[in-house]
Coordinates of N, CA and C in Angstrom, one line a residue:
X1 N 8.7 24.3 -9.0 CA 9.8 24.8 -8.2 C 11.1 24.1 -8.7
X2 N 12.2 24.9 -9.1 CA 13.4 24.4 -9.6 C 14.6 24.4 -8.1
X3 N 15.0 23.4 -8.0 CA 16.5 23.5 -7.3 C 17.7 22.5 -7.5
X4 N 19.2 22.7 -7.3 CA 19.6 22.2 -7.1 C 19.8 21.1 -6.2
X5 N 20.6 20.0 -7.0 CA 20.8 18.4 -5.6 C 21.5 19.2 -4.8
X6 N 22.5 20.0 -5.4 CA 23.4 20.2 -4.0 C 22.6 21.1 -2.7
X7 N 21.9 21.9 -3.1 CA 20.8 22.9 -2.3 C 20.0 21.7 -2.1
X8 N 19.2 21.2 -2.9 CA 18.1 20.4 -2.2 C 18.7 19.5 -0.8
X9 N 20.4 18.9 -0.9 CA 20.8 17.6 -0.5 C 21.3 18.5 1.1
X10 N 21.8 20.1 1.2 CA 22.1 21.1 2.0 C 20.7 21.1 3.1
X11 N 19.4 21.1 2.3 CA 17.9 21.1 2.8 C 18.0 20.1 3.9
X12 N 17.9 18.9 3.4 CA 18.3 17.5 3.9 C 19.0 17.4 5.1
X13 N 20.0 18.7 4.9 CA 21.2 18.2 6.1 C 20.4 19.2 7.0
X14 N 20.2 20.1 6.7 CA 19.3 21.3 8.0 C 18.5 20.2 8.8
X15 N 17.7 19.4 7.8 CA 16.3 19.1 8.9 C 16.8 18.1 9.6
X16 N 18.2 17.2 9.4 CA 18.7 16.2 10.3 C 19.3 17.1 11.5
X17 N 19.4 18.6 10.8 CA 19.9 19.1 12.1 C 18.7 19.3 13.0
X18 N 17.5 19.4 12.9 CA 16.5 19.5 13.6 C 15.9 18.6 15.1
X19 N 16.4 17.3 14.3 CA 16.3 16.1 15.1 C 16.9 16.0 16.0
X20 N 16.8 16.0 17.4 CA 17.2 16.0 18.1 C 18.7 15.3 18.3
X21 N 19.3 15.3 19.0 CA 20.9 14.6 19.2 C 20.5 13.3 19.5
X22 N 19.7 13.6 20.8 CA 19.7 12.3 21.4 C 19.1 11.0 20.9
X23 N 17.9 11.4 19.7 CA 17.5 10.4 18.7 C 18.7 10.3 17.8
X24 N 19.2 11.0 17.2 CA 20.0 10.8 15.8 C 21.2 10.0 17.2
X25 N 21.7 9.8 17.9 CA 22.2 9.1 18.5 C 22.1 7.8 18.7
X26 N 20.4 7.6 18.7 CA 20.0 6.1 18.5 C 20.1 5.3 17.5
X27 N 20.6 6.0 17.1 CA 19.7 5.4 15.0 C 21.2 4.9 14.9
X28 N 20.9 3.0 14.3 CA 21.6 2.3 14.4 C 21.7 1.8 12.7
X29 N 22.4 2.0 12.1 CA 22.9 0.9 10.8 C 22.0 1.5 9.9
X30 N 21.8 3.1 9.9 CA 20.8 3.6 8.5 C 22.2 4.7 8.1
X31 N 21.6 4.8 6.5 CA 22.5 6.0 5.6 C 21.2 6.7 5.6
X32 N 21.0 7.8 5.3 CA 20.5 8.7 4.4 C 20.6 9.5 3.3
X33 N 19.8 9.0 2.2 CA 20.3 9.3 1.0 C 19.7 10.5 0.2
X34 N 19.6 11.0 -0.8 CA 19.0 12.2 -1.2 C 19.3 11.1 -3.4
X35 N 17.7 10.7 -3.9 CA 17.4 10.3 -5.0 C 16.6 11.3 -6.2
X36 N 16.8 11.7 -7.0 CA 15.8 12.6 -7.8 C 14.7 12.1 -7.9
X37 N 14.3 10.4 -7.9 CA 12.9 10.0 -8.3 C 13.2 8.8 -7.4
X38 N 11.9 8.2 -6.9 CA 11.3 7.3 -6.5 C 11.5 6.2 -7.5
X39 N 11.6 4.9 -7.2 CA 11.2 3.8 -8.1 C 9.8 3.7 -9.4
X40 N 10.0 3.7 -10.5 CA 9.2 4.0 -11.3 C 7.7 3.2 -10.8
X41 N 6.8 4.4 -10.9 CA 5.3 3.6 -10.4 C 5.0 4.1 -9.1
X42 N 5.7 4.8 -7.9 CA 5.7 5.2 -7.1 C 5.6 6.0 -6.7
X43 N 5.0 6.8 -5.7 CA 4.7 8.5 -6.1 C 5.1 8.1 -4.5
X44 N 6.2 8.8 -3.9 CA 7.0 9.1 -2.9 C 7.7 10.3 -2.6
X45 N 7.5 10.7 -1.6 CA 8.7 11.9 -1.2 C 9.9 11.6 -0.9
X46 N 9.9 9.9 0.4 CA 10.7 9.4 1.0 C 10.4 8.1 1.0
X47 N 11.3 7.3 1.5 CA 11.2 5.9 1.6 C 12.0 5.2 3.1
X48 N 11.6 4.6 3.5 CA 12.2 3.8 4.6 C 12.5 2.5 4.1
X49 N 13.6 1.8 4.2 CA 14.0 -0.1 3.5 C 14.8 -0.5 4.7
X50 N 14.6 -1.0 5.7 CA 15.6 -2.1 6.3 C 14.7 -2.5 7.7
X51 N 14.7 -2.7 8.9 CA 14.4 -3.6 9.8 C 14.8 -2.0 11.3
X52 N 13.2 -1.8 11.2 CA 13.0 -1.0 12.7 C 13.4 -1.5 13.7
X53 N 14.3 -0.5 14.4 CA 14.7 -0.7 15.7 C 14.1 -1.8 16.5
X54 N 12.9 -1.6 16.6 CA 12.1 -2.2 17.4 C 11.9 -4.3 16.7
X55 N 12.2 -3.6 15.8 CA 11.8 -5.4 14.9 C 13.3 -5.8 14.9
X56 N 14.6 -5.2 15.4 CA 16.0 -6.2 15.7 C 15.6 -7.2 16.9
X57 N 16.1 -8.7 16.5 CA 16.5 -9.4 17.9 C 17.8 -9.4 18.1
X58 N 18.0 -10.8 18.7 CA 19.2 -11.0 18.9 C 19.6 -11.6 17.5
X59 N 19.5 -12.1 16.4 CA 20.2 -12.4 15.2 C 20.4 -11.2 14.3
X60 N 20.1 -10.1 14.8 CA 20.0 -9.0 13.8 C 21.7 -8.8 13.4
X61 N 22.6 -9.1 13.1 CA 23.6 -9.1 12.5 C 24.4 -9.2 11.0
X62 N 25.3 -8.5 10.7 CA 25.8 -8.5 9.3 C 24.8 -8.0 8.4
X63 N 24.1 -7.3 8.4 CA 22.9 -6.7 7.3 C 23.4 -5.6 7.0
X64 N 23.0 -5.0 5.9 CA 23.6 -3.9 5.0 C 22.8 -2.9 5.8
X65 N 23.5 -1.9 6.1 CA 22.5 -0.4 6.7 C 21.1 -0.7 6.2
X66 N 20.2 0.2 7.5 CA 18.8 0.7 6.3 C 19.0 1.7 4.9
X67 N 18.1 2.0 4.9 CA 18.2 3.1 3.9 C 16.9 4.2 4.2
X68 N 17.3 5.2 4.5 CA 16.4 6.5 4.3 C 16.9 7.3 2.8
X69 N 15.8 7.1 2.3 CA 15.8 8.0 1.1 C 14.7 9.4 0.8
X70 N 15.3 10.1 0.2 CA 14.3 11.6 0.9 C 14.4 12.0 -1.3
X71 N 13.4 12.1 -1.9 CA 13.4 12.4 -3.6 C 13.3 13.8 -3.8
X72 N 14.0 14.0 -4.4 CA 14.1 15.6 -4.7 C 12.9 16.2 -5.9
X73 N 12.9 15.3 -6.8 CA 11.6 15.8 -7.8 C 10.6 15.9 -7.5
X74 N 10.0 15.0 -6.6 CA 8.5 14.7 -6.5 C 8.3 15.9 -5.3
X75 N 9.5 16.3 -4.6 CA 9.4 17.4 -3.3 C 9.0 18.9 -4.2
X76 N 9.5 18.8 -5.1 CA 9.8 20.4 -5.6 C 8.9 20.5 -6.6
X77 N 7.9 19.1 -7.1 CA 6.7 19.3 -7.8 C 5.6 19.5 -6.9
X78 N 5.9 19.3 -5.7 CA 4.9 20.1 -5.3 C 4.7 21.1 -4.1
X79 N 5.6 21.9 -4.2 CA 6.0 22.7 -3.8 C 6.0 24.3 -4.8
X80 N 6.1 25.6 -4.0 CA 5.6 26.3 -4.7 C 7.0 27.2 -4.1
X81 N 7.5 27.3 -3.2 CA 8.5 28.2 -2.6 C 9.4 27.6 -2.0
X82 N 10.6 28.0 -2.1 CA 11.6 27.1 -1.2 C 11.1 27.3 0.0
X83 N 10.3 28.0 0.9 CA 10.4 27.7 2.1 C 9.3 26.4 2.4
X84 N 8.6 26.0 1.3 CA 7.6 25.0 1.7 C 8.5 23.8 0.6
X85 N 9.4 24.1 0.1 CA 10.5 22.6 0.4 C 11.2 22.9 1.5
X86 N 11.2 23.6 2.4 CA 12.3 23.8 3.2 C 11.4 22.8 4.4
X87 N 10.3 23.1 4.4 CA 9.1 22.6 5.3 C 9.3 21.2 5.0
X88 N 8.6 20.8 3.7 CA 8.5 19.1 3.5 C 9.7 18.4 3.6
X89 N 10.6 18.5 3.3 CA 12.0 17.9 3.7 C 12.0 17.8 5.0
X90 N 12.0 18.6 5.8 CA 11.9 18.3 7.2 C 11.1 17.3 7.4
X91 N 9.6 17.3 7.0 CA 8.4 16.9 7.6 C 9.0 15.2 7.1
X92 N 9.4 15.2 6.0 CA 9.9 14.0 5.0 C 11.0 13.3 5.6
X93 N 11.7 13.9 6.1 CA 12.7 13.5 7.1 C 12.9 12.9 8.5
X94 N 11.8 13.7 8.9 CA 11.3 13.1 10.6 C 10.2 11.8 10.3
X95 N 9.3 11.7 9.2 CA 8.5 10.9 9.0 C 9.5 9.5 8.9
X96 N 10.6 9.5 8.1 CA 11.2 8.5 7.1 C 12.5 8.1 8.5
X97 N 12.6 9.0 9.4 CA 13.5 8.8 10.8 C 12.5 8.0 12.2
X98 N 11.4 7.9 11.7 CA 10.3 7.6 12.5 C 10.2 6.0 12.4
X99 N 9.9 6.2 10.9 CA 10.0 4.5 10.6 C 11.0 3.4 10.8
X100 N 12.1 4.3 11.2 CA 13.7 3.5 11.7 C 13.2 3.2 12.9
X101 N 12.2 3.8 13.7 CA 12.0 3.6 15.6 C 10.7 2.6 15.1
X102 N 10.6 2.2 14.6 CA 9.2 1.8 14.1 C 7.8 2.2 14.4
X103 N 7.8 3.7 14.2 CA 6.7 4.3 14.4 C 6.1 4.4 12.7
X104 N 4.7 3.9 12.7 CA 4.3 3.9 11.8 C 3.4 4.9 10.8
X105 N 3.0 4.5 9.9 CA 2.2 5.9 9.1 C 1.0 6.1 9.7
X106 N 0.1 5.3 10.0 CA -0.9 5.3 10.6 C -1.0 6.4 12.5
X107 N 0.3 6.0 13.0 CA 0.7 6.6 14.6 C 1.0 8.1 13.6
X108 N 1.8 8.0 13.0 CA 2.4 9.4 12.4 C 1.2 10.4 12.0
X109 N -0.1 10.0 11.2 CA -0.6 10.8 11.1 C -1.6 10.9 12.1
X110 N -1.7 9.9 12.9 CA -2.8 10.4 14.5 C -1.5 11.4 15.3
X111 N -0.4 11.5 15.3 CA 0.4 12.4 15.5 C 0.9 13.9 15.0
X112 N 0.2 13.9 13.6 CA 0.2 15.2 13.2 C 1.2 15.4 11.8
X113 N 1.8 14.1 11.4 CA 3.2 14.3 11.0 C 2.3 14.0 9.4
X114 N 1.4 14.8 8.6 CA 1.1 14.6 7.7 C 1.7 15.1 6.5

């Protein structure tokens, strides 16, 4: 499957639109990014890097945002139709917004979020 970043990165913004307000409301000190590839060695759709909601105390201060990162290559290799990247972006997006609440992969897939 071929697409563009700027279409792929447009994908991205739909499924944040999916998320409800009142979570994307919560979400404290993350960017979300859109990468063509994962870190070499790593077979990723998405990635979560910084300190779940749930794991701040009280010294949680001055730290650089999280980072949600959502890869556009590894989405569209395996993918056969834009509508099933239209699907995993989503799916990739709520999983990688999950881990910011610190819900984990293990809860995510007894939850369906595979």
């Amino acid at each position: 499957m071929e697409m563009t970043r700027e279409k792929f990165e447009e994908l991205v913004g739909d499924a944040l639109d999916l998320v409800p307000a009142d979570l994307l409301n919560v979400m404290s000190n993350v960017v979300i990014l859109v990468e063509d590839d994962p870190p070499p060695g790593q077979n990723l759709l998405g990635l979560y890097e910084g300190h779940a909601l749930t794991e701040r105390g009280w010294d949680y201060a001055g730290v650089l945002p999280d980072r949600i990162t959502i890869y556009r290559n590894p989405t569209l290799y395996i993918c056969d139709t834009e509508d099933e990247v239209v699907e995993e972006v989503a799916v990739t997006v709520v999983h990688e917004i999950a881990h910011h609440f610190g819900i984990s992969d293990d809860r995510l897939h007894q939850l369906g979020w595979d």
